[in-house]
mmCIF file of N, CA, C and O in Angstrom:
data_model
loop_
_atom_site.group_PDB
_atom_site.id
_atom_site.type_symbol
_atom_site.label_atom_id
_atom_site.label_comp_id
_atom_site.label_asym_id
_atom_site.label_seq_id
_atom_site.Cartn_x
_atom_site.Cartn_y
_atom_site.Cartn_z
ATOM 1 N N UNK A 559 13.242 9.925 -5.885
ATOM 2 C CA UNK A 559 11.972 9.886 -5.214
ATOM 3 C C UNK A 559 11.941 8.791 -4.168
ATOM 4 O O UNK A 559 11.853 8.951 -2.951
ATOM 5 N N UNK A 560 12.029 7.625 -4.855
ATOM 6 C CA UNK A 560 12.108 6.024 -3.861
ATOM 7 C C UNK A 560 13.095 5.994 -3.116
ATOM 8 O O UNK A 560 14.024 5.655 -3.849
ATOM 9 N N UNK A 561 13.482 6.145 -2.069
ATOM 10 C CA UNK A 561 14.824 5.252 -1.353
ATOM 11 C C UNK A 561 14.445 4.108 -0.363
ATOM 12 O O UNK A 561 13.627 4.234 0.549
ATOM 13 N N UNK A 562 14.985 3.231 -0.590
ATOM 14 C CA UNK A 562 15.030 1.727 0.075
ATOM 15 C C UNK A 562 15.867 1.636 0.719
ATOM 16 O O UNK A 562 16.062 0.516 1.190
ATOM 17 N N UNK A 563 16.912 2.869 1.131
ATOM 18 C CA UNK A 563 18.122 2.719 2.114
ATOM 19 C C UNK A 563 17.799 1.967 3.786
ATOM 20 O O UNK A 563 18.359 1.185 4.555
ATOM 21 N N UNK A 564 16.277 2.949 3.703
ATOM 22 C CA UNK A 564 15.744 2.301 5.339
ATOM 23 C C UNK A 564 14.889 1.016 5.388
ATOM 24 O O UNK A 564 14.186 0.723 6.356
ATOM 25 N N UNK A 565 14.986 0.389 4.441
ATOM 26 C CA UNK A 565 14.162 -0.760 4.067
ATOM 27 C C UNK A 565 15.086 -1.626 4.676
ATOM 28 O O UNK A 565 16.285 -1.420 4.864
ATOM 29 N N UNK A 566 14.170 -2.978 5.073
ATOM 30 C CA UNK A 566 14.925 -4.370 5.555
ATOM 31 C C UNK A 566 14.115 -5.520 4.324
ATOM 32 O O UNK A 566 13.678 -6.650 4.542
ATOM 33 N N UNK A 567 14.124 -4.851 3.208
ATOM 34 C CA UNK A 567 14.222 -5.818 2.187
ATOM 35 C C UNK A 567 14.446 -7.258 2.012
ATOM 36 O O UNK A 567 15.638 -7.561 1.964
ATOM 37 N N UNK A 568 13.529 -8.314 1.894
ATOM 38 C CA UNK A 568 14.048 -9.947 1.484
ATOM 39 C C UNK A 568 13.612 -9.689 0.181
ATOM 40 O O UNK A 568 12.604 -8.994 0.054
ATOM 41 N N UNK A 569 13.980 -9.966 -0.460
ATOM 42 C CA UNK A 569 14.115 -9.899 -1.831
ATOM 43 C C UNK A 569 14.426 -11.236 -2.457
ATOM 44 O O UNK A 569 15.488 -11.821 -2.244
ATOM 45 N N UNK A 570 13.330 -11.772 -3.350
ATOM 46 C CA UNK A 570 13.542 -13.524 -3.397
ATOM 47 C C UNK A 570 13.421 -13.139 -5.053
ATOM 48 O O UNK A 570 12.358 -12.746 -5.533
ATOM 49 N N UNK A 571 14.690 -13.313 -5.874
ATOM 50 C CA UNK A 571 15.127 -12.812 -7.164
ATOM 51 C C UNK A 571 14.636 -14.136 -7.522
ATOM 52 O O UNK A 571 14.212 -14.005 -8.671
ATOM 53 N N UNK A 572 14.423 -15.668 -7.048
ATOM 54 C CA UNK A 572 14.038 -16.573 -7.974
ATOM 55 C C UNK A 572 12.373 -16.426 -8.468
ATOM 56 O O UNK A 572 11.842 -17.236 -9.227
ATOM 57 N N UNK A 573 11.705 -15.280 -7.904
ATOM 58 C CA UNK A 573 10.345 -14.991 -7.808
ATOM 59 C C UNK A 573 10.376 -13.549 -9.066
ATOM 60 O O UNK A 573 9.444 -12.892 -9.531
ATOM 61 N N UNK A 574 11.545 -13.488 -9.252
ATOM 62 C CA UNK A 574 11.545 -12.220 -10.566
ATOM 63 C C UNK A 574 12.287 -12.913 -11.411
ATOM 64 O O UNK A 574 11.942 -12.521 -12.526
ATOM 65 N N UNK A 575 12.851 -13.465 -11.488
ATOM 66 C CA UNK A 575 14.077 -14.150 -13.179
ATOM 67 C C UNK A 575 14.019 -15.769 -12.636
ATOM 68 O O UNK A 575 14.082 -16.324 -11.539
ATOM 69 N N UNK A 576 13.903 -16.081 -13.680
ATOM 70 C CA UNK A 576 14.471 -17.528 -14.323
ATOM 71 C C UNK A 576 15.330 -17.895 -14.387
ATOM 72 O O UNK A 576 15.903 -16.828 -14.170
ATOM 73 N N UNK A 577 16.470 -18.880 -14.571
ATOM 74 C CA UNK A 577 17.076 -19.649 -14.758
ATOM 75 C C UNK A 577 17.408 -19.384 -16.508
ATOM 76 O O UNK A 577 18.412 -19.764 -17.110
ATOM 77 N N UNK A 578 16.320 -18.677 -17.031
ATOM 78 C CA UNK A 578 16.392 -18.761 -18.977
ATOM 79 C C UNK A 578 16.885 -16.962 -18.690
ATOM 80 O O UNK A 578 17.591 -16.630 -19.642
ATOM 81 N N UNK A 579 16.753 -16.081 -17.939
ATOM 82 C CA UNK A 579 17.257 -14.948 -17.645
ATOM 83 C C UNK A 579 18.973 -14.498 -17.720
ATOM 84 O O UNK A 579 19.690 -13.755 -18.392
ATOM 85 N N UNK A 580 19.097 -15.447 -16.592
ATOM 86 C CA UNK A 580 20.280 -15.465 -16.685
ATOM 87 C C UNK A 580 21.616 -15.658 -17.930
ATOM 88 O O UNK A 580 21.646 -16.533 -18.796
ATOM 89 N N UNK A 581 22.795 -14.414 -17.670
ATOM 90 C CA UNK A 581 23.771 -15.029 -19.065
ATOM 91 C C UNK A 581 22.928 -13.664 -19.979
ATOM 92 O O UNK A 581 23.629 -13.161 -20.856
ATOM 93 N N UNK A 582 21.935 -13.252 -19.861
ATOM 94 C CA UNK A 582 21.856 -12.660 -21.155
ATOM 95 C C UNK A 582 20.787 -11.292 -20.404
ATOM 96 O O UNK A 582 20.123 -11.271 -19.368
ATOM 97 N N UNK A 583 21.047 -10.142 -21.608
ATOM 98 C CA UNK A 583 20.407 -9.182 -21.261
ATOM 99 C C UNK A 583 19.261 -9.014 -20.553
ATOM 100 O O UNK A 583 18.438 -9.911 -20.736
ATOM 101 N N UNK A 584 18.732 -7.565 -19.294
ATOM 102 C CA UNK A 584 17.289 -7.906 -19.512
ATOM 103 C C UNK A 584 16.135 -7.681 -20.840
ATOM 104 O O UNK A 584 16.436 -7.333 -21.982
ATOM 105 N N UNK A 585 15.223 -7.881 -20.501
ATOM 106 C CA UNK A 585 14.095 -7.415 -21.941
ATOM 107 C C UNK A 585 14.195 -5.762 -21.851
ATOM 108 O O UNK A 585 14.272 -4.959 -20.922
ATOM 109 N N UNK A 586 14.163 -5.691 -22.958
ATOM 110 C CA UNK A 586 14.134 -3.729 -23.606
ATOM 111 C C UNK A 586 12.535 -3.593 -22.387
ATOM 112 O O UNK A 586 12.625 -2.969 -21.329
ATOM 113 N N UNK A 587 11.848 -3.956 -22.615
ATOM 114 C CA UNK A 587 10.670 -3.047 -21.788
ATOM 115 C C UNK A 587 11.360 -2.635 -20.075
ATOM 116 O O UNK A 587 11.331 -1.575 -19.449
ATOM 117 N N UNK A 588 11.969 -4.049 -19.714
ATOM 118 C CA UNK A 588 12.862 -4.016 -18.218
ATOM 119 C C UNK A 588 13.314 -2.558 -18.299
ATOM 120 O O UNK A 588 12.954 -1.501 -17.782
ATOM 121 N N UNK A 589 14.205 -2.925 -19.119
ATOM 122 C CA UNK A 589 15.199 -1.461 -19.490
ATOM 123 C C UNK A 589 14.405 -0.162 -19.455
ATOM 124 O O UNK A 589 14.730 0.824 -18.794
ATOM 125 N N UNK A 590 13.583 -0.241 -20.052
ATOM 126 C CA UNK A 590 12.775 1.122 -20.705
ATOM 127 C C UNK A 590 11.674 1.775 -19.273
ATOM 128 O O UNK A 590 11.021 2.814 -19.172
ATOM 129 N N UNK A 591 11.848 0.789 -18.483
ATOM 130 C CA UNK A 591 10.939 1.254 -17.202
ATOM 131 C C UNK A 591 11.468 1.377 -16.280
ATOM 132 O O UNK A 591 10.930 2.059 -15.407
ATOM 133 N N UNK A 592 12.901 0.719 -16.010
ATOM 134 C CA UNK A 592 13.757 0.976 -14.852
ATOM 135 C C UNK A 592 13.808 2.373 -15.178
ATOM 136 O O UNK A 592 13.245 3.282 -14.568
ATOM 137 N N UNK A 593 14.753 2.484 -16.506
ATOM 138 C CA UNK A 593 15.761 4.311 -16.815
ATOM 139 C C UNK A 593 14.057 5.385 -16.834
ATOM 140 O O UNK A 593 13.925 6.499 -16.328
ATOM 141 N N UNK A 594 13.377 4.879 -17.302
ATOM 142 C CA UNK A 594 12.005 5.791 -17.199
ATOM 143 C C UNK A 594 11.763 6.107 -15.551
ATOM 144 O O UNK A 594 11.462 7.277 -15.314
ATOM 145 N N UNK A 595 11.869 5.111 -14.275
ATOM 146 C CA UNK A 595 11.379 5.308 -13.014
ATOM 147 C C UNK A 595 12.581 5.229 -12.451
ATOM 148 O O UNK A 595 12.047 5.399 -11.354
ATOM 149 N N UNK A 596 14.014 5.103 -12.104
ATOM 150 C CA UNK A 596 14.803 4.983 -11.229
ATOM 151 C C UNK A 596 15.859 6.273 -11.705
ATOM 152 O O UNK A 596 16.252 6.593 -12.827
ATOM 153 N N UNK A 597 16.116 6.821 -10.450
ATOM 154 C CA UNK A 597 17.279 8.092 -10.704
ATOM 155 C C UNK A 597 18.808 7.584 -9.774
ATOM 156 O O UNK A 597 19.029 6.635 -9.022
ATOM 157 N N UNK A 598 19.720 8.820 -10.304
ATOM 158 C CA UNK A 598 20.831 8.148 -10.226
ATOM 159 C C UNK A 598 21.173 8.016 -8.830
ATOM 160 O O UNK A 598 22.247 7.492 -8.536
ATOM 161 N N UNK A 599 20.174 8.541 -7.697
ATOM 162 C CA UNK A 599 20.125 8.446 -6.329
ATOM 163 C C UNK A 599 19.848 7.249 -6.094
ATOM 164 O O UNK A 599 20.432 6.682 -5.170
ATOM 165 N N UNK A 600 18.621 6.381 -7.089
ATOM 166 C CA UNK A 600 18.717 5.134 -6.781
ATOM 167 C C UNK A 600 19.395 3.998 -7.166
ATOM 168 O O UNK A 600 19.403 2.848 -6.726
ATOM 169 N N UNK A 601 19.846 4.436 -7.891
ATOM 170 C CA UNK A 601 21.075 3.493 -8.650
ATOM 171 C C UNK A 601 22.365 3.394 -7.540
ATOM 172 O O UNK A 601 22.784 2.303 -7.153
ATOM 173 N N UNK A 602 22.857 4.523 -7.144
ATOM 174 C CA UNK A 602 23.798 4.369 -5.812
ATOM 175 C C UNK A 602 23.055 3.762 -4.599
ATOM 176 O O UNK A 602 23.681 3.011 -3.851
ATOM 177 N N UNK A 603 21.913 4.010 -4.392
ATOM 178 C CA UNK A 603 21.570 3.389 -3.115
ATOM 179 C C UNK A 603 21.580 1.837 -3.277
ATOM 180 O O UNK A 603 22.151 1.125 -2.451
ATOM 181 N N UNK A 604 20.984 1.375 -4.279
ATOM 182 C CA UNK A 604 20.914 0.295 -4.807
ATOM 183 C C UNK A 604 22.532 -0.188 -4.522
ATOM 184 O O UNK A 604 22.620 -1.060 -3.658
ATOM 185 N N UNK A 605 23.439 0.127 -4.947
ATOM 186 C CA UNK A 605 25.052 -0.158 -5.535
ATOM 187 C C UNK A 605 25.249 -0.365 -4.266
ATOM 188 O O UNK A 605 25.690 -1.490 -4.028
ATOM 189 N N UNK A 606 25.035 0.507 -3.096
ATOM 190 C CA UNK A 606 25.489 0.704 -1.506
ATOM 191 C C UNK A 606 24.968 -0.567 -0.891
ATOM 192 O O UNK A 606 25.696 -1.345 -0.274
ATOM 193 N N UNK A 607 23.576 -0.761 -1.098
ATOM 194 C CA UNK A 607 22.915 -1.768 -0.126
ATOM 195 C C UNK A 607 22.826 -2.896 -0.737
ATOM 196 O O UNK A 607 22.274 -3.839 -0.171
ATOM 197 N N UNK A 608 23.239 -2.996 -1.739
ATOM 198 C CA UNK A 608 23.719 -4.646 -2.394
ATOM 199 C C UNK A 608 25.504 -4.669 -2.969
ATOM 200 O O UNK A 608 25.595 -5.001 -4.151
ATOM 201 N N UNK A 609 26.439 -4.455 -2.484
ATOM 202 C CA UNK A 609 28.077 -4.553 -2.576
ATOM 203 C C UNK A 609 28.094 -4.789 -4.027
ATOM 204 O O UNK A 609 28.909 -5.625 -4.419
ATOM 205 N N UNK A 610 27.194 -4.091 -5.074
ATOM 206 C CA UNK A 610 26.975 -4.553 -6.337
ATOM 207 C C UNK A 610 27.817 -2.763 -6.879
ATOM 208 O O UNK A 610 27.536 -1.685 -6.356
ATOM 209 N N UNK A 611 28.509 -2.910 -7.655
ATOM 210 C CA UNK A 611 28.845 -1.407 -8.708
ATOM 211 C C UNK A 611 28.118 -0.463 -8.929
ATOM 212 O O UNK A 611 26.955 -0.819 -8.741
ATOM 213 N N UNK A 612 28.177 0.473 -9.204
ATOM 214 C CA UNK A 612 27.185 1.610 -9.701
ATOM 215 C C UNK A 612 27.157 1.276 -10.791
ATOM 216 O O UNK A 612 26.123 0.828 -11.285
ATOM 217 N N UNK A 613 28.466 1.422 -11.577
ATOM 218 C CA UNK A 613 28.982 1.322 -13.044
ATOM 219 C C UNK A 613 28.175 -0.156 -13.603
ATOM 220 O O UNK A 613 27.567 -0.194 -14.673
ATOM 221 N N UNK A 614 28.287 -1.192 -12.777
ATOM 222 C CA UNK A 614 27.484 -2.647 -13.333
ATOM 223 C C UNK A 614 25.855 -2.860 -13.466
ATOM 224 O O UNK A 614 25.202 -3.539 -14.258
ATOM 225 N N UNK A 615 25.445 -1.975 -12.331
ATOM 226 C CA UNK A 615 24.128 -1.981 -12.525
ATOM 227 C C UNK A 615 23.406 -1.044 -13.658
ATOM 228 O O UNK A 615 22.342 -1.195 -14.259
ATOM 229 N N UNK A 616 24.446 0.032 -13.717
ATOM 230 C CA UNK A 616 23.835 1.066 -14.631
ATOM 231 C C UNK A 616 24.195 -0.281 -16.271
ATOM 232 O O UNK A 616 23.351 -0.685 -17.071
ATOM 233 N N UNK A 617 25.289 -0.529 -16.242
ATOM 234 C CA UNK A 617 24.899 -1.633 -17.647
ATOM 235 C C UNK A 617 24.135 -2.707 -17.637
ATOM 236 O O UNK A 617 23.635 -3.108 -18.688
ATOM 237 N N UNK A 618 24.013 -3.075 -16.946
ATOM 238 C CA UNK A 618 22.788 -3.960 -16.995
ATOM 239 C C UNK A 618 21.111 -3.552 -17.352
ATOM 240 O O UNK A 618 20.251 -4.153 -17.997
ATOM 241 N N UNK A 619 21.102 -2.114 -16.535
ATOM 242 C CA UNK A 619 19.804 -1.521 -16.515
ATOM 243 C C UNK A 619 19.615 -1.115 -18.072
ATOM 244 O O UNK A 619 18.508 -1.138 -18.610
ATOM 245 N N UNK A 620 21.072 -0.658 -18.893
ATOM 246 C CA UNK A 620 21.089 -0.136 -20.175
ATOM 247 C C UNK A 620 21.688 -1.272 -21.198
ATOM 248 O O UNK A 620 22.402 -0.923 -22.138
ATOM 249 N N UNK A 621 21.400 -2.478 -20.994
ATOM 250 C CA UNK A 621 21.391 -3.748 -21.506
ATOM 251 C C UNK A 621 23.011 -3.766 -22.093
ATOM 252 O O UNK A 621 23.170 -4.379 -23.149
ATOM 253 N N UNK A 622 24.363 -3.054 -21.392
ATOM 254 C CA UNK A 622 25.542 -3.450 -21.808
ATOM 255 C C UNK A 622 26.362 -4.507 -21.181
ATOM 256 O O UNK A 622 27.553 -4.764 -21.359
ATOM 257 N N UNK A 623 25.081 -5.332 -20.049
ATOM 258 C CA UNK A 623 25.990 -6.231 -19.895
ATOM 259 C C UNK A 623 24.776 -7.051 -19.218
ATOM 260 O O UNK A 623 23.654 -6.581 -19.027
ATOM 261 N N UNK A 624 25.201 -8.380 -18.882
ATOM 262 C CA UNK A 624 23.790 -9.447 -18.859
ATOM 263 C C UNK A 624 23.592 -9.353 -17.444
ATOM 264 O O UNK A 624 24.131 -8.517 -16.718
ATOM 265 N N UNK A 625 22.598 -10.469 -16.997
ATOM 266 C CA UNK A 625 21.828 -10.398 -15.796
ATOM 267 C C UNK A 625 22.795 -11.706 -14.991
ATOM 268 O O UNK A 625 22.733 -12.828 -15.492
ATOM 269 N N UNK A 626 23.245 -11.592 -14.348
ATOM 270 C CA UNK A 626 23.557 -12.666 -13.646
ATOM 271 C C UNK A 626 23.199 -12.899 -12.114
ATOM 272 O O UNK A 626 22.634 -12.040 -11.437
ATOM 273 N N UNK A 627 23.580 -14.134 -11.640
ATOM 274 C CA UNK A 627 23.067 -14.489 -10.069
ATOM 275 C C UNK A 627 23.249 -13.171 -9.256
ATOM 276 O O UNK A 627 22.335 -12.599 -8.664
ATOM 277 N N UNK A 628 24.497 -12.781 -9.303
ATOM 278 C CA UNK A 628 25.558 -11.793 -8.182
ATOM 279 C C UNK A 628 24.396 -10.600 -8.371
ATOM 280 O O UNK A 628 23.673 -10.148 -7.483
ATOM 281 N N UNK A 629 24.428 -10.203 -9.850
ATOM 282 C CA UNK A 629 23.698 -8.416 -9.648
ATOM 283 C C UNK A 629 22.083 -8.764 -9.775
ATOM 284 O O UNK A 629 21.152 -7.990 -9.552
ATOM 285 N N UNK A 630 22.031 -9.840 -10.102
ATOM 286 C CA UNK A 630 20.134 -9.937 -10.071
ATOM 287 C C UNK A 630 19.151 -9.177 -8.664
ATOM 288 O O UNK A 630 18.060 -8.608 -8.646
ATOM 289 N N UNK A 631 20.165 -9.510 -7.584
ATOM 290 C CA UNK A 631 19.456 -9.196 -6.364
ATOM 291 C C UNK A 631 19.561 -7.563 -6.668
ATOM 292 O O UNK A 631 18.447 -7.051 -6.782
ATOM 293 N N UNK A 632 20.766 -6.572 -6.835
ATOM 294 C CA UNK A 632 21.001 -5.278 -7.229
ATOM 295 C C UNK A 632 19.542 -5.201 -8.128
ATOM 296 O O UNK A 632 18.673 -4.497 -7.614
ATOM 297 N N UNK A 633 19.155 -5.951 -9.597
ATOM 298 C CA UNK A 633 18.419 -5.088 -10.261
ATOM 299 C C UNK A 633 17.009 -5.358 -9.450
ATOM 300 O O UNK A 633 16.089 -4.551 -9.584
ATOM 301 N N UNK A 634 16.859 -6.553 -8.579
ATOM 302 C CA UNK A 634 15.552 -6.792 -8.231
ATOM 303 C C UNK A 634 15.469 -5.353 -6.828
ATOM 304 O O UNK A 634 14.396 -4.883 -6.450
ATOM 305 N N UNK A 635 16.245 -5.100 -6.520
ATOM 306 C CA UNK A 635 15.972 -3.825 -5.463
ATOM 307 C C UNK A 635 15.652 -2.727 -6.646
ATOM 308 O O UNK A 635 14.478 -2.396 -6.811
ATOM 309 N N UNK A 636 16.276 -2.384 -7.145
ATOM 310 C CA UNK A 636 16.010 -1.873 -8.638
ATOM 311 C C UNK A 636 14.730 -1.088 -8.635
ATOM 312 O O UNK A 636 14.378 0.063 -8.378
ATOM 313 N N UNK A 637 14.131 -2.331 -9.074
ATOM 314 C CA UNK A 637 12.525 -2.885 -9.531
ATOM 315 C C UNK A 637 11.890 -2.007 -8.461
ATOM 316 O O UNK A 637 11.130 -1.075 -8.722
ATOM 317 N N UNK A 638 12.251 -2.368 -7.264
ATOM 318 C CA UNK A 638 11.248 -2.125 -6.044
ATOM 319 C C UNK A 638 11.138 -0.568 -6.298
ATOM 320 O O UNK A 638 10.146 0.105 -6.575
ATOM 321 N N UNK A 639 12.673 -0.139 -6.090
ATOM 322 C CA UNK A 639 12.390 1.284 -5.812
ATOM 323 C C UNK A 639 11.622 2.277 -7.599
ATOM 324 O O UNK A 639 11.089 3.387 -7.616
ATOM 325 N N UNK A 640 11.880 1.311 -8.849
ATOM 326 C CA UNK A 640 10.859 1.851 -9.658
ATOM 327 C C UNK A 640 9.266 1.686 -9.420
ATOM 328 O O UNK A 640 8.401 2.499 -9.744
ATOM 329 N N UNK A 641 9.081 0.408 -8.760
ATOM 330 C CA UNK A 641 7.976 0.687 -8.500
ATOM 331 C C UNK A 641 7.757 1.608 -7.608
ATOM 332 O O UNK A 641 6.749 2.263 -7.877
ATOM 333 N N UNK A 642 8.325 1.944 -6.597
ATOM 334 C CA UNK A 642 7.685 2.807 -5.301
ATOM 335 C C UNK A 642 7.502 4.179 -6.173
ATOM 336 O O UNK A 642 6.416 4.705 -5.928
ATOM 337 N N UNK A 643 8.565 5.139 -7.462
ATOM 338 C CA UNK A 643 8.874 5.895 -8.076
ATOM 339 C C UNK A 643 7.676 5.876 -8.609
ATOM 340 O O UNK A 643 7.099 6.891 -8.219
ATOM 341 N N UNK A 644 6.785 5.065 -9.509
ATOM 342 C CA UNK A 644 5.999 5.435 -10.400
ATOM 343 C C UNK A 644 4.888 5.698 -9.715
ATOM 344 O O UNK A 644 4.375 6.800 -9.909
ATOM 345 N N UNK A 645 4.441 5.047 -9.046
ATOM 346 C CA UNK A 645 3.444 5.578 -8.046
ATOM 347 C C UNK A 645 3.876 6.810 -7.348
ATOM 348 O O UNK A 645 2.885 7.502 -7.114
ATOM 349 N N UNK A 646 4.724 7.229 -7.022
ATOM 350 C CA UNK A 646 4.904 8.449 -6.792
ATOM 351 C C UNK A 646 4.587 9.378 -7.848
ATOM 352 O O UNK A 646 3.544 10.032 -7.813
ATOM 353 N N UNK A 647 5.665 9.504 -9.056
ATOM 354 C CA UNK A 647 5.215 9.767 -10.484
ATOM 355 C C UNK A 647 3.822 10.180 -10.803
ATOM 356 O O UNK A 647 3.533 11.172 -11.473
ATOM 357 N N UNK A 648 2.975 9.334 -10.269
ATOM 358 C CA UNK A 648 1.555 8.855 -10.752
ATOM 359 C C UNK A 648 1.102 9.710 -10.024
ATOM 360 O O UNK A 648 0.218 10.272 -10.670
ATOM 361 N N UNK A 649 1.238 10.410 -8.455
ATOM 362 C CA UNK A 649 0.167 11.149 -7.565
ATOM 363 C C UNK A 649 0.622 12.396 -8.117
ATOM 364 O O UNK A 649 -0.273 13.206 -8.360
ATOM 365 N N UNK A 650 1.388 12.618 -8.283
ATOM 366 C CA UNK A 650 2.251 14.032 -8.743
ATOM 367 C C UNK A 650 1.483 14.344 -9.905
ATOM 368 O O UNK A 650 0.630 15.231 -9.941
ATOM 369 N N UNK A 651 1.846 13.494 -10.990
ATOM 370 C CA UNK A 651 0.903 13.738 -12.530
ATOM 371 C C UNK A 651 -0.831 14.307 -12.110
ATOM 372 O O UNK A 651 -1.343 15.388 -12.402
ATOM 373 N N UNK A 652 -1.471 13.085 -11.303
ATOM 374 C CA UNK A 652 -2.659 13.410 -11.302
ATOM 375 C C UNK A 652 -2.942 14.932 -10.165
ATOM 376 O O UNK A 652 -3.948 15.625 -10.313
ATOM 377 N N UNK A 653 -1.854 15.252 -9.057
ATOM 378 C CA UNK A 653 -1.733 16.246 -8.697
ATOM 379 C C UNK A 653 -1.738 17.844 -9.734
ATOM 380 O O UNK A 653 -2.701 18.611 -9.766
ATOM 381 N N UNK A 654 -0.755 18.000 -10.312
ATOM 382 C CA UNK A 654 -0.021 18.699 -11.426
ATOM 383 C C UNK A 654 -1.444 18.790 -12.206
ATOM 384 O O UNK A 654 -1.857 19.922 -12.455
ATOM 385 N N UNK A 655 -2.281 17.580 -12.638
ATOM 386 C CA UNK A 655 -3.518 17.536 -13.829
ATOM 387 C C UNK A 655 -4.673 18.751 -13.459
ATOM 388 O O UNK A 655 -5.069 19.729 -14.093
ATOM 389 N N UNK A 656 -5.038 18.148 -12.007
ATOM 390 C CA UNK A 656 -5.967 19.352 -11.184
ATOM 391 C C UNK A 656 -5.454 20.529 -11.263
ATOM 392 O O UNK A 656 -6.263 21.361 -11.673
ATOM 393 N N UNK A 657 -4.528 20.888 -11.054
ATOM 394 C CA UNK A 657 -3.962 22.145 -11.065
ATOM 395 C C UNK A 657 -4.165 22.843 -11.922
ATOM 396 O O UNK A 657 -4.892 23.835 -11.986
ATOM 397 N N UNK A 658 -3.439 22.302 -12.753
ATOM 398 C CA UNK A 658 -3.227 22.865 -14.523
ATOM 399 C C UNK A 658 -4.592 22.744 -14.735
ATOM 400 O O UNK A 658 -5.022 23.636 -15.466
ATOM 401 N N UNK A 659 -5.474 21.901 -14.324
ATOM 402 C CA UNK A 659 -7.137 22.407 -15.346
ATOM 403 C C UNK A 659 -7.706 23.367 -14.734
ATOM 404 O O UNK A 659 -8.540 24.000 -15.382
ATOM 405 N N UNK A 660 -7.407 23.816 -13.153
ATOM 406 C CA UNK A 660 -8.252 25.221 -12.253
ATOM 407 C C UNK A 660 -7.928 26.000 -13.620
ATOM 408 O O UNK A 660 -8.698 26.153 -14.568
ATOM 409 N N UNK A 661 -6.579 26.463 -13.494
ATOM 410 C CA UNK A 661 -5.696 27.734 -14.298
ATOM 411 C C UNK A 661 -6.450 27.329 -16.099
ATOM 412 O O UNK A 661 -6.450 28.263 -16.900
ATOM 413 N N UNK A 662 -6.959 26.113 -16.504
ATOM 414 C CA UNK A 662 -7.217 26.493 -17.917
ATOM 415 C C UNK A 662 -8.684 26.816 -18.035
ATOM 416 O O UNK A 662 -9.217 27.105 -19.107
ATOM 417 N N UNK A 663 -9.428 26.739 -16.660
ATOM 418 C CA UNK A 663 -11.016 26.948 -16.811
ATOM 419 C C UNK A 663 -11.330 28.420 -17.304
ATOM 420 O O UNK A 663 -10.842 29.385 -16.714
ATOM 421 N N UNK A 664 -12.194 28.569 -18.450
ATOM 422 C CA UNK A 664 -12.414 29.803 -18.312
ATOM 423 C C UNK A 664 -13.597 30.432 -17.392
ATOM 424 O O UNK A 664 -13.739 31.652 -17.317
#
């Protein structure tokens, strides 16, 4: 849904993780809302526009490997394009809702 390919992104990762972040997994909710809002289109775009792995970000996103300086900026683009996703997500649902209630009116 999201692509950030045409984005000119600053992305200030000390404004998303800590210093106590780093070295160790993200939090399960991180996890559970990236893989819930980001597809594997954005996971490569992500990989492309930060010289970061496909393969590294996808473990990180699925907590098999920790957060460090190098891919933090990768998961903080991440983030962005889940957020842009759920709000998308979100007009669609409430789109789809109207719909589906015309067709259940009797």
């Amino acid at each position: 849904m999201g692509s950030i390919k045409n984005f000119n992104l600053v992305i200030n990762i000390d404004n998303m993780f800590s210093k106590e972040d780093y070295g160790k997994p993200i939090s399960e909710q991180l996890s559970t809302v990236l893989r819930r809002n980001v597809t594997k289109d954005d996971l490569a775009n992500v990989a492309t526009s930060s010289s970061i792995s496909f393969s590294t970000i996808r473990d990180v996103v699925y907590r098999t490997n920790s957060l460090t300086r190098s891919n933090a900026k990768a998961i903080s683009l991440l983030v962005h394009a889940a957020f842009e996703n759920s709000i998308a997500y979100k007009l669609q649902a409430e789109g789809d809702t109207i719909f589906l209630n015309t067709l259940l009116k009797v």
